Amino acid sequence: MASLALPTLRTTRRAVHQVAASLTPSVSLDLSFSLAPTRTAAPAPSALATLAARLIPDSLAAGLRELLPPWVFAVPKRRTTHGAKRMRASNKGLKEKQNLVSCPSCGAPKLAHHLCHGCHVAFRRELHREAKEAKAGLAPEQRV
């Protein structure tokens, strides 16, 4: 069984190396000096795709597609621009509160069904004062 898998592994590695060698740019030194700019055209992406399709067997490509999850191939083509981010966030501005009421004990504005900040702070101070007095050992009738 292992002997059957080895030849396919070798051909697969060979095919992958051939594709990798064909896709990597070759380096050549041009020692001729000229003032005119020279440009070399890179192969078109469709040409690279057809070359890779010819070199990689269909069974190997299907096997790779089965091994890799589909989200691996879902990659953004370009970076999201600043303007696009701002347009998406444009409708997320601050909204006015409609549930403001006045506190019945002190009259300060507060959110409905919430404690008033001033009353809450005063209540906490009273609790802490009572806790300190209880810790000091003062009886309730000795408190002022």
PDB file of C-alpha atoms in Angstrom, residues 2 12 15 17 23 31 44-45 62 64-65 69 71 77 89-91 94 96 99-100 117 128 130 134 136 143:
ATOM      1  CA  ALA A   2       2.835   2.388   0.869  1.00  0.00           C
ATOM      2  CA  THR A  12       3.013  15.449  -7.036  1.00  0.00           C
ATOM      3  CA  ALA A  15       4.583  18.934 -10.394  1.00  0.00           C
ATOM      4  CA  HIS A  17       8.252  22.186  -8.008  1.00  0.00           C
ATOM      5  CA  LEU A  23       6.046  31.159 -11.342  1.00  0.00           C
ATOM      6  CA  LEU A  31      25.241  44.775 -18.858  1.00  0.00           C
ATOM      7  CA  ALA A  44      -0.727  37.747 -17.874  1.00  0.00           C
ATOM      8  CA  PRO A  45      -2.485  36.188 -14.887  1.00  0.00           C
ATOM      9  CA  ALA A  62      -9.420  18.803  -6.323  1.00  0.00           C
ATOM     10  CA  LEU A  64      -6.135  20.634  -2.399  1.00  0.00           C
ATOM     11  CA  ARG A  65      -9.598  22.198  -2.592  1.00  0.00           C
ATOM     12  CA  PRO A  69     -11.427  25.363   3.857  1.00  0.00           C
ATOM     13  CA  TRP A  71     -12.513  30.828   3.589  1.00  0.00           C
ATOM     14  CA  LYS A  77      -8.464  42.130  -3.525  1.00  0.00           C
ATOM     15  CA  ALA A  89     -19.581  54.531   9.569  1.00  0.00           C
ATOM     16  CA  SER A  90     -21.528  57.648   8.523  1.00  0.00           C
ATOM     17  CA  ASN A  91     -24.865  56.401   9.835  1.00  0.00           C
ATOM     18  CA  LEU A  94     -24.505  60.070  18.139  1.00  0.00           C
ATOM     19  CA  GLU A  96     -30.220  62.225  21.014  1.00  0.00           C
ATOM     20  CA  ASN A  99     -35.791  59.340  27.879  1.00  0.00           C
ATOM     21  CA  LEU A 100     -34.460  62.182  30.077  1.00  0.00           C
ATOM     22  CA  HIS A 117     -25.832  60.454  39.909  1.00  0.00           C
ATOM     23  CA  HIS A 128     -19.688  54.342  53.966  1.00  0.00           C
ATOM     24  CA  GLU A 130     -22.342  54.202  58.693  1.00  0.00           C
ATOM     25  CA  ALA A 134     -20.001  50.507  62.976  1.00  0.00           C
ATOM     26  CA  ALA A 136     -15.297  52.048  65.176  1.00  0.00           C
ATOM     27  CA  ARG A 143     -24.154  58.666  66.565  1.00  0.00           C
TER      28      ARG A 143
END
